[in-house]
Amino acid sequence: MKTAIVLGGSRGIGKAIADSLKSIDCDVIATSKNELDTSSLESVSSFAEKHNQVDILVLNTEDDWNHYHNQLFLGFCLLLQKIRVNDGGYIFLMSSNVIKEPNPKLIISSAYRSAFSSVFKILSKEFAKKQISCINIAPGPIHTDRTKELIDDVEAFAQTLPMKRLGKPQEIGDFVKSIVENDIKYLSGAVINFDGANSNFVF
Amino acid sequence: MKTAIVLGGSRGIGKAIADSLKSIDCDVIATSKNELDTSSLESVSSFAEKHNQVDILVLNTEDDWNHYHNQLFLGFCLLLQKIRVNDGGYIFLMSSNVIKEPNPKLIISSAYRSAFSSVFKILSKEFAKKQISCINIAPGPIHTDRTKELIDDVEAFAQTLPMKRLGKPQEIGDFVKSIVENDIKYLSGAVINFDGANSNFVF
Amino acid sequence: MKTAIVLGGSRGIGKAIADSLKSIDCDVIATSKNELDTSSLESVSSFAEKHNQVDILVLNTEDDWNHYHNQLFLGFCLLLQKIRVNDGGYIFLMSSNVIKEPNPKLIISSAYRSAFSSVFKILSKEFAKKQISCINIAPGPIHTDRTKELIDDVEAFAQTLPMKRLGKPQEIGDFVKSIVENDIKYLSGAVINFDGANSNFVF
Amino acid sequence: MKTAIVLGGSRGIGKAIADSLKSIDCDVIATSKNELDTSSLESVSSFAEKHNQVDILVLNTEDDWNHYHNQLFLGFCLLLQKIRVNDGGYIFLMSSNVIKEPNPKLIISSAYRSAFSSVFKILSKEFAKKQISCINIAPGPIHTDRTKELIDDVEAFAQTLPMKRLGKPQEIGDFVKSIVENDIKYLSGAVINFDGANSNFVF
């Protein structure tokens, strides 16, 4: 049985991923912010002591200002140093489409997510030697509780999108599940824009 | 039952995709070059008359110089005009990592694949209105018969790659299957580099 | 004295570049569409016979549908085969910001400009051996006669842009002049978005 | 007379830029690390108190690990908050080609430079309203003292490059000078890879 750690796994996209992995019999540890606060390096260290080995690691976090401190950036770096991902495992990074098209309302998030995506790319080449896939998923507008807080009229917003709807967390959950279930490993090192054809750049 | 057309489906990546779709009970038409030569607009038109409606369309072709004429480019354009993809369907484009990092040995292929990727991006926004997902898969080094023809010492080449191996066509086949099987639609308009962490750009 | 050929040099950006180069005493041949129609391979060949050597070559063209045929693409390829650019020279390509963010109203232009940008990148590495710089300038909204034809209310459009104005052809002319005048050669192989902070992608 | 501040202006690229701006009669303050240490927020604040207004600001720094702390990132952010750039002015950012192709030997630099490039892109749209141009220059291999320290055999390394040589700091100095001298403002918000055709990505 494969083991998985899903950060921010108590709601939204993280929860969808955790549920999807459970459906294929993974042993999933889904952390809430209370259990693991990536903005506290102490919390990260303490967590990593207890859970220092895993098959599938999902780096995911919310979009709070506090999170997007260098602590967040360093928090993820620290996790990757402390938790051993088993050979043939997976590391999924939930970043955001702001890494390519930065958002003036999410300036710190845009910056630090870009920074960590850069580190993640470099690491993907290291992890490749052990057949560990590093998959950077960059979601666009996804329908989560957080989104409902941020956007006044979600329905009106949805009508401005190419698919006339936001993405469902379950679509990302199923995507992660499918990769793991089918043991697809060569999809590594890439940024996957998961945004329902919303971004304008092609390359 | 869903219907699928897989161009170049008699070998390599195309065959792997065709097989994967069959495994989830799709009704698959996998064309060989004899049945559909995308470099001949006549052949394209005649094919599209017989098969003018489908749920899943996989645009795939080999890397022959002859193919990489404007006929190829126009061939794909023509197919998308003539074949009606059903609402909620999929169009997969098998492009190549040369669309972002052009290859001097594949100059015409690099150019026309970039061109069609541009068209495909624009169309993804149109198709989104009907919940049709347009997914551009850009494979890096994949282990096909074609690769064996092109590369003298495949084993030595593999050792230069981050994963010390080429990708398996089946990994792409399984990827396409997973998307369809789980009805993941919000992954649209994106280029997915499927290259085992081989490319150097992050964004 | 340096010699320069500026395609489409009778108006708009091309004219501004031609004038700028003249101001630093280059011997400039600025072609109008009557003198060189890049959509006609015959016209291209005949022109290249007469002018088969140059220091500075500016590949520039208007956005007509007829131009954006494979003939255009092939036209530029043919020119680069037939005209010898002297060692230490320059090739400027006037492309467009549509090569990265394709425009649904300029679909063929978006596609073929992407295609030729790919070829141009590959060639930049070849030309580098002879210290010839290949500079791909991708203008955003520039105030030309063509723009006035395409956009109904230019003033209203300008107010939607970050600088509240379109770019001036002279800014591009001066840019090209400065590169040549200062013999800046290491700026090669890059795409330079010249769009007044209008695009949204950072990388 | 225009005023300019060039960080890291005592050597390498910074010095070349400072010299070039002086040649067109700018009043240039070129800081060494002793005068302004961007890794110390105190030093940044104290400097900005003395020099709180300028026409041309060149953000430039060396590649020390100490610099590439969040302090660096925050240092640049702080400078942009504290120093008022006059309307119609310029902000040049000397980043690096690692922002797009991260370098495993410069992992922290790659990350934080990407992060600040993201912030810089967002700010370019704000500054555009005041006709201030934000120009991100991303140099590849440039022949500086620093380069000689980092690379054992510079001559051998040069032979691996498309132009068989590294770039000259003066080429970047002249580039910056030309932009300012010709008052080219519409080149804003873009990343300009200044690498002698060395990178492999086209878009």
PDB file of N, CA and C in Angstrom, chain B residues 1-4 21-29 53-56 86 180:
ATOM      1  N   MET B   1     -21.564   4.316 -25.448  1.00  0.00           N
ATOM      2  CA  MET B   1     -20.148   4.082 -25.770  1.00  0.00           C
ATOM      3  C   MET B   1     -19.565   5.287 -26.515  1.00  0.00           C
ATOM      4  N   LYS B   2     -18.368   5.695 -26.079  1.00  0.00           N
ATOM      5  CA  LYS B   2     -17.755   6.827 -26.738  1.00  0.00           C
ATOM      6  C   LYS B   2     -16.982   6.397 -27.980  1.00  0.00           C
ATOM      7  N   THR B   3     -16.974   7.260 -28.987  1.00  0.00           N
ATOM      8  CA  THR B   3     -16.215   6.967 -30.193  1.00  0.00           C
ATOM      9  C   THR B   3     -14.935   7.800 -30.208  1.00  0.00           C
ATOM     10  N   ALA B   4     -13.884   7.218 -30.763  1.00  0.00           N
ATOM     11  CA  ALA B   4     -12.601   7.921 -30.820  1.00  0.00           C
ATOM     12  C   ALA B   4     -11.948   7.692 -32.169  1.00  0.00           C
ATOM     13  N   LEU B  21      -7.512   3.544 -24.967  1.00  0.00           N
ATOM     14  CA  LEU B  21      -8.919   3.946 -25.078  1.00  0.00           C
ATOM     15  C   LEU B  21      -9.819   2.715 -25.252  1.00  0.00           C
ATOM     16  N   LYS B  22      -9.320   1.726 -25.997  1.00  0.00           N
ATOM     17  CA  LYS B  22     -10.102   0.485 -26.142  1.00  0.00           C
ATOM     18  C   LYS B  22     -10.317  -0.169 -24.781  1.00  0.00           C
ATOM     19  N   SER B  23      -9.325  -0.077 -23.902  1.00  0.00           N
ATOM     20  CA  SER B  23      -9.418  -0.742 -22.594  1.00  0.00           C
ATOM     21  C   SER B  23     -10.501  -0.137 -21.706  1.00  0.00           C
ATOM     22  N   ILE B  24     -10.971   1.067 -22.061  1.00  0.00           N
ATOM     23  CA  ILE B  24     -12.110   1.618 -21.314  1.00  0.00           C
ATOM     24  C   ILE B  24     -13.343   1.660 -22.217  1.00  0.00           C
ATOM     25  N   ASP B  25     -13.375   0.695 -23.135  1.00  0.00           N
ATOM     26  CA  ASP B  25     -14.552   0.463 -23.972  1.00  0.00           C
ATOM     27  C   ASP B  25     -14.918   1.609 -24.899  1.00  0.00           C
ATOM     28  N   CYS B  26     -13.929   2.342 -25.360  1.00  0.00           N
ATOM     29  CA  CYS B  26     -14.206   3.284 -26.441  1.00  0.00           C
ATOM     30  C   CYS B  26     -14.226   2.527 -27.757  1.00  0.00           C
ATOM     31  N   ASP B  27     -15.020   3.028 -28.670  1.00  0.00           N
ATOM     32  CA  ASP B  27     -15.039   2.481 -30.027  1.00  0.00           C
ATOM     33  C   ASP B  27     -13.994   3.276 -30.828  1.00  0.00           C
ATOM     34  N   VAL B  28     -12.854   2.646 -31.095  1.00  0.00           N
ATOM     35  CA  VAL B  28     -11.707   3.387 -31.616  1.00  0.00           C
ATOM     36  C   VAL B  28     -11.447   3.116 -33.098  1.00  0.00           C
ATOM     37  N   ILE B  29     -11.344   4.162 -33.879  1.00  0.00           N
ATOM     38  CA  ILE B  29     -10.829   4.047 -35.246  1.00  0.00           C
ATOM     39  C   ILE B  29      -9.385   4.530 -35.232  1.00  0.00           C
ATOM     40  N   GLN B  53     -18.090  12.657 -37.245  1.00  0.00           N
ATOM     41  CA  GLN B  53     -18.545  12.949 -35.894  1.00  0.00           C
ATOM     42  C   GLN B  53     -17.844  12.011 -34.920  1.00  0.00           C
ATOM     43  N   VAL B  54     -17.491  12.536 -33.773  1.00  0.00           N
ATOM     44  CA  VAL B  54     -16.700  11.698 -32.871  1.00  0.00           C
ATOM     45  C   VAL B  54     -16.703  12.329 -31.475  1.00  0.00           C
ATOM     46  N   ASP B  55     -16.411  11.548 -30.457  1.00  0.00           N
ATOM     47  CA  ASP B  55     -16.281  12.098 -29.104  1.00  0.00           C
ATOM     48  C   ASP B  55     -14.843  12.509 -28.802  1.00  0.00           C
ATOM     49  N   ILE B  56     -13.920  11.683 -29.232  1.00  0.00           N
ATOM     50  CA  ILE B  56     -12.515  11.922 -28.888  1.00  0.00           C
ATOM     51  C   ILE B  56     -11.683  11.889 -30.162  1.00  0.00           C
ATOM     52  N   ASN B  86     -18.255  15.891 -30.563  1.00  0.00           N
ATOM     53  CA  ASN B  86     -19.475  16.039 -29.761  1.00  0.00           C
ATOM     54  C   ASN B  86     -19.248  16.880 -28.505  1.00  0.00           C
ATOM     55  N   VAL B 180      -9.846  10.796 -20.052  1.00  0.00           N
ATOM     56  CA  VAL B 180     -11.166  10.472 -20.596  1.00  0.00           C
ATOM     57  C   VAL B 180     -11.994   9.699 -19.576  1.00  0.00           C
TER      58      VAL B 180
END
